[in-house]
PDB file of C-alpha atoms and ligand atoms in Angstrom:
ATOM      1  CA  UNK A   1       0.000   0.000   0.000  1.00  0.00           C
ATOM      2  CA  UNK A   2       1.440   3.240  -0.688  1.00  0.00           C
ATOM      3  CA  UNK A   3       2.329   5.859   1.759  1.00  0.00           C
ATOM      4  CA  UNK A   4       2.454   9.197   0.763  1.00  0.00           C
ATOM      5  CA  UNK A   5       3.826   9.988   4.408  1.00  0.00           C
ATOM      6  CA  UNK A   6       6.901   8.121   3.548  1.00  0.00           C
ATOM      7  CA  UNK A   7       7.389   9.575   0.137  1.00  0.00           C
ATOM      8  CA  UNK A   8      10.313  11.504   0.828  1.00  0.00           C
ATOM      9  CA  UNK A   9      14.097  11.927  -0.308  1.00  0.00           C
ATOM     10  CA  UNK A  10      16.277   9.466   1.527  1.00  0.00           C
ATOM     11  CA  UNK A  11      19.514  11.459   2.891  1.00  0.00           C
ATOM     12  CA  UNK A  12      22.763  10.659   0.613  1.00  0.00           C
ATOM     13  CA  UNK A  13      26.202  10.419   1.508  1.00  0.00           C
ATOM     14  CA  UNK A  14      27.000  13.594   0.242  1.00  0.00           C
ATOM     15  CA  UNK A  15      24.405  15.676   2.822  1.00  0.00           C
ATOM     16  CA  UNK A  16      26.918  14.958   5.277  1.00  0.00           C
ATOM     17  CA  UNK A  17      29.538  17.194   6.406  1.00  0.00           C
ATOM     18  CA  UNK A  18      31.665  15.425   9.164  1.00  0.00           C
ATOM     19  CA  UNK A  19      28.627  15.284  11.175  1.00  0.00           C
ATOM     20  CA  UNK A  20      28.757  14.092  15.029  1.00  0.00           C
ATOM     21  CA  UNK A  21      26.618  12.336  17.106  1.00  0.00           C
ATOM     22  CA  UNK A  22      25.595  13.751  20.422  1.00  0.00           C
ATOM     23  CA  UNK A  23      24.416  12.721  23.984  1.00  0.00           C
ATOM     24  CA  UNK A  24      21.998  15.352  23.798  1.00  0.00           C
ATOM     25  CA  UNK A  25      20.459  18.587  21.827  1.00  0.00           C
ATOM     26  CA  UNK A  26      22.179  20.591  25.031  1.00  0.00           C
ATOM     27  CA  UNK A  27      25.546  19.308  24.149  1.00  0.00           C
ATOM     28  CA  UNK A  28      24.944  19.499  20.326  1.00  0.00           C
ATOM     29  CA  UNK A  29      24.468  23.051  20.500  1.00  0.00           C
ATOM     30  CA  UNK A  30      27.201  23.832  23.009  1.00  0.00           C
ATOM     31  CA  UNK A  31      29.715  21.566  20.866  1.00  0.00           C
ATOM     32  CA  UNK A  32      28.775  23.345  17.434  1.00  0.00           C
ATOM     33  CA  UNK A  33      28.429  26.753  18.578  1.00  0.00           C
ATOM     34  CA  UNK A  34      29.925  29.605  16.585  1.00  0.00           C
ATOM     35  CA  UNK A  35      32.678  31.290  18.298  1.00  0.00           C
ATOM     36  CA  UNK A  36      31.585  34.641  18.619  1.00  0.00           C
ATOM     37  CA  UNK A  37      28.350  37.359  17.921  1.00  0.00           C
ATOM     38  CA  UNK A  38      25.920  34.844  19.106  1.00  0.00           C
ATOM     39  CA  UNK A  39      22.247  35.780  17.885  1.00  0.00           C
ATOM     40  CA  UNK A  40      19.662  32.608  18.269  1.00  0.00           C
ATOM     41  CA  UNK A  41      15.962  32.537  17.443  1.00  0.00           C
ATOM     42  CA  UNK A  42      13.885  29.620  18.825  1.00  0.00           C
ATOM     43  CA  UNK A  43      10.824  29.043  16.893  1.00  0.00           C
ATOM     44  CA  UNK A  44       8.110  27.387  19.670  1.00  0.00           C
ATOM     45  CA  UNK A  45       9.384  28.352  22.785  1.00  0.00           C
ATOM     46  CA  UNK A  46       6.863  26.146  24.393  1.00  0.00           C
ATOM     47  CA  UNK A  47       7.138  27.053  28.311  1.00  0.00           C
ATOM     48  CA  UNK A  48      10.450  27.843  28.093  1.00  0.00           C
ATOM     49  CA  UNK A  49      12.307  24.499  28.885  1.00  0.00           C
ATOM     50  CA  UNK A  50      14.748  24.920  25.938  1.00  0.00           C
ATOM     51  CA  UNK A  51      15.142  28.732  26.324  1.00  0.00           C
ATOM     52  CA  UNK A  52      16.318  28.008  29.650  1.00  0.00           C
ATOM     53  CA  UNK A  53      19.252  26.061  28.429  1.00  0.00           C
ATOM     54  CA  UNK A  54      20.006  28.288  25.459  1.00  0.00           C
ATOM     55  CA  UNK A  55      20.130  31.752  27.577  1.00  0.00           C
ATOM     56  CA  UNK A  56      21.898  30.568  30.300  1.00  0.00           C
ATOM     57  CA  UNK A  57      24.030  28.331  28.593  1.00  0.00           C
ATOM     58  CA  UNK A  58      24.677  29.660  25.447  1.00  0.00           C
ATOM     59  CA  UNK A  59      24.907  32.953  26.545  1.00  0.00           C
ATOM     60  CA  UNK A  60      23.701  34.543  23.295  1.00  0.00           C
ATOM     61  CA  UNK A  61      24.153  38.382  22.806  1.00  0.00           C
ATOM     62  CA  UNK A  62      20.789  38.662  21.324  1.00  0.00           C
ATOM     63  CA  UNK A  63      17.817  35.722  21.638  1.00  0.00           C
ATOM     64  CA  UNK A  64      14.703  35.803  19.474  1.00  0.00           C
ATOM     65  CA  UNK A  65      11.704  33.809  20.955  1.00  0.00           C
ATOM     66  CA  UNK A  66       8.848  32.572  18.483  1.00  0.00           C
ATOM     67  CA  UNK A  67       5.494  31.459  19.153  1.00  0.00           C
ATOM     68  CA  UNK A  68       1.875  31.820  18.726  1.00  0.00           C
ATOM     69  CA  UNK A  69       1.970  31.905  22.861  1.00  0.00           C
ATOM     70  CA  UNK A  70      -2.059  30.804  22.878  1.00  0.00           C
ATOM     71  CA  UNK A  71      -1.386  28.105  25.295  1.00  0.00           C
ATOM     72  CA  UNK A  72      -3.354  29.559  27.758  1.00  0.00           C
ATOM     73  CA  UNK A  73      -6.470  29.176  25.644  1.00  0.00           C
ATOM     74  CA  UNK A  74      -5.915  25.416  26.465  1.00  0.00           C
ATOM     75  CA  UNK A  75      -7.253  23.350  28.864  1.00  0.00           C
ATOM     76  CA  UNK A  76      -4.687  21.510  29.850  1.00  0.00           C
ATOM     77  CA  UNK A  77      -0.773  20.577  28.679  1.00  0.00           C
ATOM     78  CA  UNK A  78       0.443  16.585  29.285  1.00  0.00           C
ATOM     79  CA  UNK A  79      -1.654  16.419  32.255  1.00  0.00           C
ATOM     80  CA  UNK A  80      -1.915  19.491  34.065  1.00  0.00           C
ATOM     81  CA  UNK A  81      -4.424  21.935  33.822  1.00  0.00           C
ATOM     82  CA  UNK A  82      -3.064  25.430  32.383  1.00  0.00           C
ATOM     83  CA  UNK A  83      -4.759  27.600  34.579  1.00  0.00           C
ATOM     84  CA  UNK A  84      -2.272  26.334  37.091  1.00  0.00           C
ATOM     85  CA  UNK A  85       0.677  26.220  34.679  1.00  0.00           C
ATOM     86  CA  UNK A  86       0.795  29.790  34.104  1.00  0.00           C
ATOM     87  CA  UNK A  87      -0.551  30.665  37.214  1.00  0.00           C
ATOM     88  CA  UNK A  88      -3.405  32.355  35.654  1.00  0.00           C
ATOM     89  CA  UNK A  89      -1.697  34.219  33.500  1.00  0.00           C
ATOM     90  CA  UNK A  90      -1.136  34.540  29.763  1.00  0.00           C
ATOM     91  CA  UNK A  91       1.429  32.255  27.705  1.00  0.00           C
ATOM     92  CA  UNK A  92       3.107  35.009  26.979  1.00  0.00           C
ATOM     93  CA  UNK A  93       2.971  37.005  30.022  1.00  0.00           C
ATOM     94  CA  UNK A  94       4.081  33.526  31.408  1.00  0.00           C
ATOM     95  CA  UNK A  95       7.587  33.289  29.480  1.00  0.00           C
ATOM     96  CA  UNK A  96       8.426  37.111  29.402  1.00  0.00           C
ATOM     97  CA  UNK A  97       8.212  36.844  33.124  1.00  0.00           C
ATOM     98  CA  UNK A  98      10.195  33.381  33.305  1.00  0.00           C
ATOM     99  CA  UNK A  99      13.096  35.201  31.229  1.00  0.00           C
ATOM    100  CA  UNK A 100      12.691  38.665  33.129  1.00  0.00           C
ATOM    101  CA  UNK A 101      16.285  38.461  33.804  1.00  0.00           C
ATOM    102  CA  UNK A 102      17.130  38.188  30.109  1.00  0.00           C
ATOM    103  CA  UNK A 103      14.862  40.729  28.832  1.00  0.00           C
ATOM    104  CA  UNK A 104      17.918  42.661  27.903  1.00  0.00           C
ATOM    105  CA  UNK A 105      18.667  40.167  24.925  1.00  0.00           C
ATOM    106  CA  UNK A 106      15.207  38.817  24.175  1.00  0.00           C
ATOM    107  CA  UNK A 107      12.900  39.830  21.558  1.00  0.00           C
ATOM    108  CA  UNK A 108       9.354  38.150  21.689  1.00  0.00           C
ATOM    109  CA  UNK A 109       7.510  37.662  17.892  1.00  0.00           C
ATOM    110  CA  UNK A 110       3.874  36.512  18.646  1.00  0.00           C
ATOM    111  CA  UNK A 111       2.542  34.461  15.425  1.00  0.00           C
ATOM    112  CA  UNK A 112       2.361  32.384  13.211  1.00  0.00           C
ATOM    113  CA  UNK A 113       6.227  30.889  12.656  1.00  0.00           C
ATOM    114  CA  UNK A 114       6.754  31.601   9.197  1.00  0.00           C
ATOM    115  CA  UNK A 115       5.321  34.822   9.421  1.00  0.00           C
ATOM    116  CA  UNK A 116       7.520  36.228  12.192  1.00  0.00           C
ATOM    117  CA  UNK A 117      10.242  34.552  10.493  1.00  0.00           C
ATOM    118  CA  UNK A 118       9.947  36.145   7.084  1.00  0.00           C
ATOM    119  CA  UNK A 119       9.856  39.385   8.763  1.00  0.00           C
ATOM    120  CA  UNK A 120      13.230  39.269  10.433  1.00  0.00           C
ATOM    121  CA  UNK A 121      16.138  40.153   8.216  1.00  0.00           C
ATOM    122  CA  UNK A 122      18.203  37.943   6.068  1.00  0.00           C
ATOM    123  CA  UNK A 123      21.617  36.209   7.345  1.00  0.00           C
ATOM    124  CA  UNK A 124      20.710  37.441  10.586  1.00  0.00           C
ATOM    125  CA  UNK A 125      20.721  34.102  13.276  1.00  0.00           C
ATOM    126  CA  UNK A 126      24.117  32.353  14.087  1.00  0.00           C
ATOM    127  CA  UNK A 127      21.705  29.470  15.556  1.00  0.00           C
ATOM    128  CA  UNK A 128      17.907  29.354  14.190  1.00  0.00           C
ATOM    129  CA  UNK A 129      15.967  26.425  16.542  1.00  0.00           C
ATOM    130  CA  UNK A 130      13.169  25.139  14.484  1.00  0.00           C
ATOM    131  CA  UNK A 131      10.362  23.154  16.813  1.00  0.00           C
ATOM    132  CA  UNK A 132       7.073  24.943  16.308  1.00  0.00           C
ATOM    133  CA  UNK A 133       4.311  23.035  14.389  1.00  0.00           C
ATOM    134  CA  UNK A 134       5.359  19.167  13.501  1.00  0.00           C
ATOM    135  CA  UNK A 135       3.059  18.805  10.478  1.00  0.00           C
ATOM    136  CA  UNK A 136       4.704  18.546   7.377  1.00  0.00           C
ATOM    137  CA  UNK A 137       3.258  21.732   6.174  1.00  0.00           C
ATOM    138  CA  UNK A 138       4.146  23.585   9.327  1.00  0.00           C
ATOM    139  CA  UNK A 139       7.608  22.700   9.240  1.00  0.00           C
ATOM    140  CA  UNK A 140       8.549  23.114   5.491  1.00  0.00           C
ATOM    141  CA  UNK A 141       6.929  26.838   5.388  1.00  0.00           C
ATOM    142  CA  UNK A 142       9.136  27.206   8.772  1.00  0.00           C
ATOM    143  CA  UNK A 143      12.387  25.509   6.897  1.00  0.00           C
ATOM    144  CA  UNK A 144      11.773  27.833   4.160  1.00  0.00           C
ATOM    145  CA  UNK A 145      10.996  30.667   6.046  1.00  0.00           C
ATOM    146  CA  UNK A 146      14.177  30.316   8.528  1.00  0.00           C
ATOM    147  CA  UNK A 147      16.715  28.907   6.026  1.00  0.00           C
ATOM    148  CA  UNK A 148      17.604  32.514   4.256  1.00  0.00           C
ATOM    149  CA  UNK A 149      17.481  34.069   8.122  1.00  0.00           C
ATOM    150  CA  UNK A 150      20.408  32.319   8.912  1.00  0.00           C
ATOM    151  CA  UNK A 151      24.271  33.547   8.495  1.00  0.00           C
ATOM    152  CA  UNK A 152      26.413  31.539   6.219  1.00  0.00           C
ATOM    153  CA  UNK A 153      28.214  29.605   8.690  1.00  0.00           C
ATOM    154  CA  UNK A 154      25.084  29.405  11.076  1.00  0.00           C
ATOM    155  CA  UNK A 155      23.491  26.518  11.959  1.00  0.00           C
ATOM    156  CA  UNK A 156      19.576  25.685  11.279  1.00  0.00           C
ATOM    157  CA  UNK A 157      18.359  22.700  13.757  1.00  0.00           C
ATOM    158  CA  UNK A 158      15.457  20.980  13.716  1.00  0.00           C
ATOM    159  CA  UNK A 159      13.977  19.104  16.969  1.00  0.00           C
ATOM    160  CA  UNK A 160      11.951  16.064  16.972  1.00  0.00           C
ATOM    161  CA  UNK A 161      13.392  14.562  13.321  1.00  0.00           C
ATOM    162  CA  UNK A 162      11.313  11.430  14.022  1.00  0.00           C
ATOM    163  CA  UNK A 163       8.416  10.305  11.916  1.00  0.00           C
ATOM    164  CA  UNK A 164       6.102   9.329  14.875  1.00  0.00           C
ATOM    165  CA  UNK A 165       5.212  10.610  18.876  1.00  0.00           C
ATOM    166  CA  UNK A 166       6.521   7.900  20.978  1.00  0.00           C
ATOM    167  CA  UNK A 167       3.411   6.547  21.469  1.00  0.00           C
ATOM    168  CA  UNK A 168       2.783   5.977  17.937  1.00  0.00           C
ATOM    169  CA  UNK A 169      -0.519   8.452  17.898  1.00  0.00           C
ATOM    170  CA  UNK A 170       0.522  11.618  16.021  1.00  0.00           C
ATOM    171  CA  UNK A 171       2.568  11.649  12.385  1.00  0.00           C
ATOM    172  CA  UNK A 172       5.298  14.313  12.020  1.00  0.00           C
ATOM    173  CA  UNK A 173       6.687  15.921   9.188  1.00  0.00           C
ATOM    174  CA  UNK A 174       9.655  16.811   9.803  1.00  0.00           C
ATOM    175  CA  UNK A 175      12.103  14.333   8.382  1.00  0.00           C
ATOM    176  CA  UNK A 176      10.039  15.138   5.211  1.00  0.00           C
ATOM    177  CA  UNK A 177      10.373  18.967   5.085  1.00  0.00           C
ATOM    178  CA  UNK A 178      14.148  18.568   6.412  1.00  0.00           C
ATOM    179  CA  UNK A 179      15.172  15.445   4.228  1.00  0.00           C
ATOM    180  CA  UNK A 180      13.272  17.886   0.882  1.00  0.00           C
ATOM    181  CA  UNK A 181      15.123  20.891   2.343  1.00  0.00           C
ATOM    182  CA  UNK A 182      18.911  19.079   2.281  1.00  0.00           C
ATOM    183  CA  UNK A 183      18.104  17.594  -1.504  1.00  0.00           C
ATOM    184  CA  UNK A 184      16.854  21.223  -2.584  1.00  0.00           C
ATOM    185  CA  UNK A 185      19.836  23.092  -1.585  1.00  0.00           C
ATOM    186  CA  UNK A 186      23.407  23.072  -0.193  1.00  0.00           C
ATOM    187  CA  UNK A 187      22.461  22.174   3.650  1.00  0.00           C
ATOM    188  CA  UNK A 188      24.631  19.225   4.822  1.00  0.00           C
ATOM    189  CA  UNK A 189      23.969  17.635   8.345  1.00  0.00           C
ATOM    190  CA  UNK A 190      26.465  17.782  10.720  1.00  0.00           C
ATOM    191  CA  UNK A 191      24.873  16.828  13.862  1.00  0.00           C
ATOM    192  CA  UNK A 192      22.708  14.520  15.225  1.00  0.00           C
ATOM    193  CA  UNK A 193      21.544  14.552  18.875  1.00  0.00           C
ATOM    194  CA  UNK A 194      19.510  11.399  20.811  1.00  0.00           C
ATOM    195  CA  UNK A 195      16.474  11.196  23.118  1.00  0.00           C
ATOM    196  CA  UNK A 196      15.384   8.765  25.216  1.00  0.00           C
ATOM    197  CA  UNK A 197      12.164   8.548  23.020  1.00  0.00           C
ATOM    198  CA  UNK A 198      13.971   9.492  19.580  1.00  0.00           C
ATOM    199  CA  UNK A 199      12.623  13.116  19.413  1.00  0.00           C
ATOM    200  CA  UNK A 200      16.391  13.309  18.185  1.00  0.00           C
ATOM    201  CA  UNK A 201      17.465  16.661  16.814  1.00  0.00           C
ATOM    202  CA  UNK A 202      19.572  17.086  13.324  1.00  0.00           C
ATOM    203  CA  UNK A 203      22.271  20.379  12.833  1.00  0.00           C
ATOM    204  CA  UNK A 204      22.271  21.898   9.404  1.00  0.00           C
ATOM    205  CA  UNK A 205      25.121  24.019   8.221  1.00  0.00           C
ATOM    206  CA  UNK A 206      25.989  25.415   4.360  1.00  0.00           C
TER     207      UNK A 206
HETATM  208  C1  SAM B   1       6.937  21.492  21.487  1.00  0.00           C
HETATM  209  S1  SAM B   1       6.588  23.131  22.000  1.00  0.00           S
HETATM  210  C2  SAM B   1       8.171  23.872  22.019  1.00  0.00           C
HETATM  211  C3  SAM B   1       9.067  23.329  23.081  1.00  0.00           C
HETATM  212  C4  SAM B   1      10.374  24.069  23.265  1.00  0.00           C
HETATM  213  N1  SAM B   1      11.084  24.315  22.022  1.00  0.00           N
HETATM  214  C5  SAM B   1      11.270  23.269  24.182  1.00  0.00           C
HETATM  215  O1  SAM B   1      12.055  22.434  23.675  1.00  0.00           O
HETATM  216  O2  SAM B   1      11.180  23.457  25.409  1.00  0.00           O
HETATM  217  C6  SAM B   1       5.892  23.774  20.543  1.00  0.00           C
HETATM  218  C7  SAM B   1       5.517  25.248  20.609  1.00  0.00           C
HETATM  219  O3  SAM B   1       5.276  25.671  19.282  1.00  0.00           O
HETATM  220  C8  SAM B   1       4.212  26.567  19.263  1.00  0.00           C
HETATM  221  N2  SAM B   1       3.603  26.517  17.932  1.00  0.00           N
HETATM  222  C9  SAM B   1       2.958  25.483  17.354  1.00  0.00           C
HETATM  223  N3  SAM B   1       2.552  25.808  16.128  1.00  0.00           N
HETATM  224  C10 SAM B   1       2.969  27.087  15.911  1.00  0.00           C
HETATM  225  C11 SAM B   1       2.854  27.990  14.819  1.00  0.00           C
HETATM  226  N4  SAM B   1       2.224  27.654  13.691  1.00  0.00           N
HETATM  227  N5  SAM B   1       3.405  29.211  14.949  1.00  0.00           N
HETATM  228  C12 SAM B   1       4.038  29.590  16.103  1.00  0.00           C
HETATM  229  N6  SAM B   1       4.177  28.762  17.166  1.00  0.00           N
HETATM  230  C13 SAM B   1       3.645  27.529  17.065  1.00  0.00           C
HETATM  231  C14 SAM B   1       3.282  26.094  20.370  1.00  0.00           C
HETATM  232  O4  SAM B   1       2.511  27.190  20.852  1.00  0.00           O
HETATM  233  C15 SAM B   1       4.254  25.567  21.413  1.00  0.00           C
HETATM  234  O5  SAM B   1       4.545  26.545  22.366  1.00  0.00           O
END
């Protein structure tokens, strides 16, 4: 039976660029850092469980944080109600007061992804951190979107390069749009981080 889900360039040798396998996305990042001038954008901020690793970790001089931040509007996330998440607050009012401390650096673009992206400049993010939407759609118009935002030598990741949730309920897209990206243009992997539950991230570079 045919299965237009899994209709999608395979990877070839030559996508690959010395690329590394990592313990983690944490010590992905922190190994394949750019030296200096370090601007990163994460696109889905979620409640700020990766920001907190990339500001305090990675130290960047500038940090962009993406989302549509309407997770308020929701019942409940996993299994807690949201009302006590954010303590009654907004999503957004939620993570700008979680990253007080690094308001300094942060800018906050409330939208759709691919819209905020396209209206930041070109070559402009040393690390872009792609893990908004997981539908195929979602994540190529964010690919697309994000790849012209970043510098030359910057790095585009993408989290959760799996084909399935863990619990084999919810199809993702995003070895598709990634895998379409790499054969479309001069992108070559050279990272590769693990999870516990494969929600594995891959490192693009030029
Ligand atoms: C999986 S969470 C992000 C988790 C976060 N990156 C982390 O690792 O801690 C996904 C986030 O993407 C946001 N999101 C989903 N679709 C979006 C879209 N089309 N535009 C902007 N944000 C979106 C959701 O609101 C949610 O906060």
């Amino acid at each position: 039976m045919r299965q237009p889900h899994l209709d999608y360039p395979a990877l070839r040798r030559e996508n690959f660029d010395n690329a590394r396998a990592f313990f983690d996305r944490s010590d992905m990042l922190l190994a394949l850092r750019p030296e200096k001038g370090l601007i990163i954008g994460e696109v889905g901020v979620g409640i700020g469980g990766f920001s907190r690793f990339l500001i305090d970790h990675m130290r960047p001089a500038k940090f962009v944080a993406i989302d549509l931040f309407d997770l308020h509007t929701k019942p409940a996330l996993w299994d807690d109600a949201t009302s006590v998440i954010f303590g009654g607050r907004s999503h957004r009012a939620f993570y700008e007061e979680s990253f007080s401390y690094a308001r300094h650096i942060m800018r906050v673009e409330q939208g759709q992804s691919h819209e905020r992206i396209a209206a930041l400049p070109d070559d402009f993010f040393d690390i872009l951190y792609i893990d908004a939407g997981h539908t195929y759609e979602e994540v190529r118009r964010d690919a697309a979107a994000g790849a012209p935002k970043v510098k030359r030598d910057g790095l585009l990741v993408f989290n959760d390069y799996t084909l399935h949730d863990h619990l084999g309920k919810v199809s993702y897209g995003v070895i598709q749009a990634v895998n379409e990206l790499i054969a479309a243009s001069d992108w070559k992997v050279v990272g590769f981080s693990l999870q516990r539950y494969m929600y594995c991230d891959i490192a693009l570079r030029r």
